[in-house]
mmCIF file of C-alpha atoms in Angstrom:
data_model
loop_
_atom_site.group_PDB
_atom_site.id
_atom_site.type_symbol
_atom_site.label_atom_id
_atom_site.label_comp_id
_atom_site.label_asym_id
_atom_site.label_seq_id
_atom_site.Cartn_x
_atom_site.Cartn_y
_atom_site.Cartn_z
ATOM 1 C CA UNK A 1138 82.550 131.166 126.868
ATOM 2 C CA UNK A 1139 83.034 133.547 129.769
ATOM 3 C CA UNK A 1140 83.294 137.211 128.790
ATOM 4 C CA UNK A 1141 83.519 140.500 130.643
ATOM 5 C CA UNK A 1142 82.576 144.111 130.051
ATOM 6 C CA UNK A 1143 85.002 146.504 131.740
ATOM 7 C CA UNK A 1144 83.621 149.926 132.669
ATOM 8 C CA UNK A 1145 86.569 152.330 132.708
ATOM 9 C CA UNK A 1146 87.159 156.072 133.132
ATOM 10 C CA UNK A 1147 87.963 157.452 129.677
ATOM 11 C CA UNK A 1148 89.413 160.654 131.133
ATOM 12 C CA UNK A 1149 92.113 158.890 133.169
ATOM 13 C CA UNK A 1150 95.371 158.414 131.227
ATOM 14 C CA UNK A 1151 96.486 155.501 133.436
ATOM 15 C CA UNK A 1152 93.131 153.743 133.149
ATOM 16 C CA UNK A 1153 93.093 154.155 129.384
ATOM 17 C CA UNK A 1154 96.694 152.937 129.092
ATOM 18 C CA UNK A 1155 95.765 149.705 130.879
ATOM 19 C CA UNK A 1156 92.659 149.265 128.710
ATOM 20 C CA UNK A 1157 94.819 149.717 125.589
ATOM 21 C CA UNK A 1158 97.168 146.969 126.792
ATOM 22 C CA UNK A 1159 94.251 144.666 127.489
ATOM 23 C CA UNK A 1160 92.641 145.480 124.154
ATOM 24 C CA UNK A 1161 95.832 144.588 122.272
ATOM 25 C CA UNK A 1162 95.970 141.223 124.051
ATOM 26 C CA UNK A 1163 92.231 140.569 123.659
ATOM 27 C CA UNK A 1164 92.670 138.292 120.623
ATOM 28 C CA UNK A 1165 89.931 135.897 121.767
ATOM 29 C CA UNK A 1166 87.507 138.835 122.142
ATOM 30 C CA UNK A 1167 86.555 137.905 125.689
ATOM 31 C CA UNK A 1168 86.716 141.501 126.904
ATOM 32 C CA UNK A 1169 84.557 144.459 125.965
ATOM 33 C CA UNK A 1170 85.408 148.007 126.993
ATOM 34 C CA UNK A 1171 82.901 150.697 127.922
ATOM 35 C CA UNK A 1172 83.844 154.255 128.805
ATOM 36 C CA UNK A 1173 81.652 155.402 131.702
ATOM 37 C CA UNK A 1174 81.926 158.991 130.401
ATOM 38 C CA UNK A 1175 80.411 158.188 126.993
ATOM 39 C CA UNK A 1176 77.407 160.415 126.248
ATOM 40 C CA UNK A 1177 74.999 157.475 125.929
ATOM 41 C CA UNK A 1178 76.522 155.318 128.691
ATOM 42 C CA UNK A 1179 73.645 155.664 131.178
ATOM 43 C CA UNK A 1180 71.093 154.854 128.472
ATOM 44 C CA UNK A 1181 72.938 151.693 127.462
ATOM 45 C CA UNK A 1182 73.836 150.595 131.017
ATOM 46 C CA UNK A 1183 71.117 151.953 133.340
ATOM 47 C CA UNK A 1184 72.086 149.516 136.111
ATOM 48 C CA UNK A 1185 75.683 150.781 136.333
ATOM 49 C CA UNK A 1186 76.102 153.958 138.380
ATOM 50 C CA UNK A 1187 78.611 156.285 136.736
ATOM 51 C CA UNK A 1188 79.610 157.653 140.150
ATOM 52 C CA UNK A 1189 80.174 154.212 141.666
ATOM 53 C CA UNK A 1190 82.027 153.028 138.547
ATOM 54 C CA UNK A 1191 84.191 156.146 138.808
ATOM 55 C CA UNK A 1192 84.970 155.411 142.468
ATOM 56 C CA UNK A 1193 85.777 151.724 141.889
ATOM 57 C CA UNK A 1194 86.449 149.872 138.637
ATOM 58 C CA UNK A 1195 83.427 147.776 137.605
ATOM 59 C CA UNK A 1196 83.310 144.679 135.441
ATOM 60 C CA UNK A 1197 80.350 142.601 134.356
ATOM 61 C CA UNK A 1198 81.184 138.918 133.927
ATOM 62 C CA UNK A 1199 78.811 136.780 131.862
ATOM 63 C CA UNK A 1200 78.582 133.552 129.908
ATOM 64 C CA UNK A 1201 78.257 134.148 126.181
ATOM 65 C CA UNK A 1202 75.526 131.658 125.407
ATOM 66 C CA UNK A 1203 74.600 133.075 122.020
ATOM 67 C CA UNK A 1204 71.590 134.904 123.448
ATOM 68 C CA UNK A 1205 70.746 137.743 121.090
ATOM 69 C CA UNK A 1206 70.760 140.314 123.899
ATOM 70 C CA UNK A 1207 73.798 139.229 125.913
ATOM 71 C CA UNK A 1208 73.036 141.833 128.598
ATOM 72 C CA UNK A 1209 70.013 139.764 129.611
ATOM 73 C CA UNK A 1210 72.238 136.781 130.341
ATOM 74 C CA UNK A 1211 73.097 135.975 133.946
ATOM 75 C CA UNK A 1212 75.865 138.317 135.057
ATOM 76 C CA UNK A 1213 78.223 138.770 137.986
ATOM 77 C CA UNK A 1214 79.382 142.237 138.968
ATOM 78 C CA UNK A 1215 83.069 142.399 139.859
ATOM 79 C CA UNK A 1216 84.723 145.389 141.516
ATOM 80 C CA UNK A 1217 88.227 146.824 141.853
ATOM 81 C CA UNK A 1218 91.109 144.400 141.751
ATOM 82 C CA UNK A 1219 88.745 141.502 141.069
ATOM 83 C CA UNK A 1220 88.107 143.135 137.668
ATOM 84 C CA UNK A 1221 91.813 143.697 137.070
ATOM 85 C CA UNK A 1222 92.708 140.129 138.004
ATOM 86 C CA UNK A 1223 89.920 138.623 135.891
ATOM 87 C CA UNK A 1224 90.723 140.779 132.849
ATOM 88 C CA UNK A 1225 94.426 139.883 132.823
ATOM 89 C CA UNK A 1226 93.547 136.230 133.444
ATOM 90 C CA UNK A 1227 91.213 136.268 130.428
ATOM 91 C CA UNK A 1228 94.019 137.508 128.161
ATOM 92 C CA UNK A 1229 96.485 135.024 129.658
ATOM 93 C CA UNK A 1230 98.879 137.549 131.191
ATOM 94 C CA UNK A 1231 100.104 138.694 134.611
ATOM 95 C CA UNK A 1232 99.374 135.466 136.526
ATOM 96 C CA UNK A 1233 101.077 136.993 139.590
ATOM 97 C CA UNK A 1234 97.933 139.095 140.136
ATOM 98 C CA UNK A 1235 96.388 135.981 141.655
ATOM 99 C CA UNK A 1236 98.557 136.673 144.715
ATOM 100 C CA UNK A 1237 96.599 139.885 145.292
ATOM 101 C CA UNK A 1238 93.445 137.823 145.722
ATOM 102 C CA UNK A 1239 94.831 135.648 148.549
ATOM 103 C CA UNK A 1240 92.903 136.317 151.789
ATOM 104 C CA UNK A 1241 95.474 138.224 153.869
ATOM 105 C CA UNK A 1242 97.058 140.022 150.916
ATOM 106 C CA UNK A 1243 93.613 140.793 149.454
ATOM 107 C CA UNK A 1244 92.707 143.062 152.375
ATOM 108 C CA UNK A 1245 95.806 145.228 151.971
ATOM 109 C CA UNK A 1246 95.771 145.124 148.169
ATOM 110 C CA UNK A 1247 92.138 146.297 148.112
ATOM 111 C CA UNK A 1248 92.973 149.182 150.484
ATOM 112 C CA UNK A 1249 95.892 150.162 148.229
ATOM 113 C CA UNK A 1250 93.633 149.945 145.182
ATOM 114 C CA UNK A 1251 91.033 152.229 146.787
ATOM 115 C CA UNK A 1252 93.796 154.761 147.553
ATOM 116 C CA UNK A 1253 94.904 154.573 143.909
ATOM 117 C CA UNK A 1254 91.327 154.923 142.604
ATOM 118 C CA UNK A 1255 90.666 158.011 144.746
ATOM 119 C CA UNK A 1256 93.953 159.615 143.688
ATOM 120 C CA UNK A 1257 94.318 158.325 140.129
ATOM 121 C CA UNK A 1258 94.354 161.777 138.529
ATOM 122 C CA UNK A 1259 97.140 163.006 140.826
ATOM 123 C CA UNK A 1260 99.085 159.778 140.354
ATOM 124 C CA UNK A 1261 98.611 160.047 136.600
ATOM 125 C CA UNK A 1262 99.924 163.614 136.645
ATOM 126 C CA UNK A 1263 103.019 162.450 138.540
ATOM 127 C CA UNK A 1264 103.669 159.491 136.238
ATOM 128 C CA UNK A 1265 102.611 160.839 132.857
ATOM 129 C CA UNK A 1266 102.557 164.605 133.248
ATOM 130 C CA UNK A 1267 98.859 164.550 132.387
ATOM 131 C CA UNK A 1268 96.161 164.353 135.070
ATOM 132 C CA UNK A 1269 93.246 163.942 132.679
ATOM 133 C CA UNK A 1270 92.493 163.956 129.038
ATOM 134 C CA UNK A 1271 89.255 165.267 127.561
ATOM 135 C CA UNK A 1272 88.488 161.865 126.134
ATOM 136 C CA UNK A 1273 91.296 159.374 125.791
ATOM 137 C CA UNK A 1274 90.717 156.664 123.238
ATOM 138 C CA UNK A 1275 91.606 153.002 123.555
ATOM 139 C CA UNK A 1276 91.214 152.402 119.832
#
């Protein structure tokens, strides 16, 4: 079964809100959530750059083959809206996101995503009144 680890910013209220929604819909347990700001993150995921994962959402797609150490399984790194699309697809929601992956739309959607990612704390402050939290929790 295909699964994905999503590496999210635990200090971003908007990011955490989306992860909470995904977690509630994750009844088949195909998604795992990892806060890139966790104290032991770099020890557990040495191949994921915290800075790069902060700049652009990262997701690690893999086949759950029952291997004891699933992180040694063959993986595919997804970035940005590819992670968002795949995550919502895996929980069976928001099928319209597929439109954002169409060739012409993809270019503009990815540019818009990068703008959002760079300005997520300001956007969060505008939408929620809170730019950051010390450590939001998705649980």
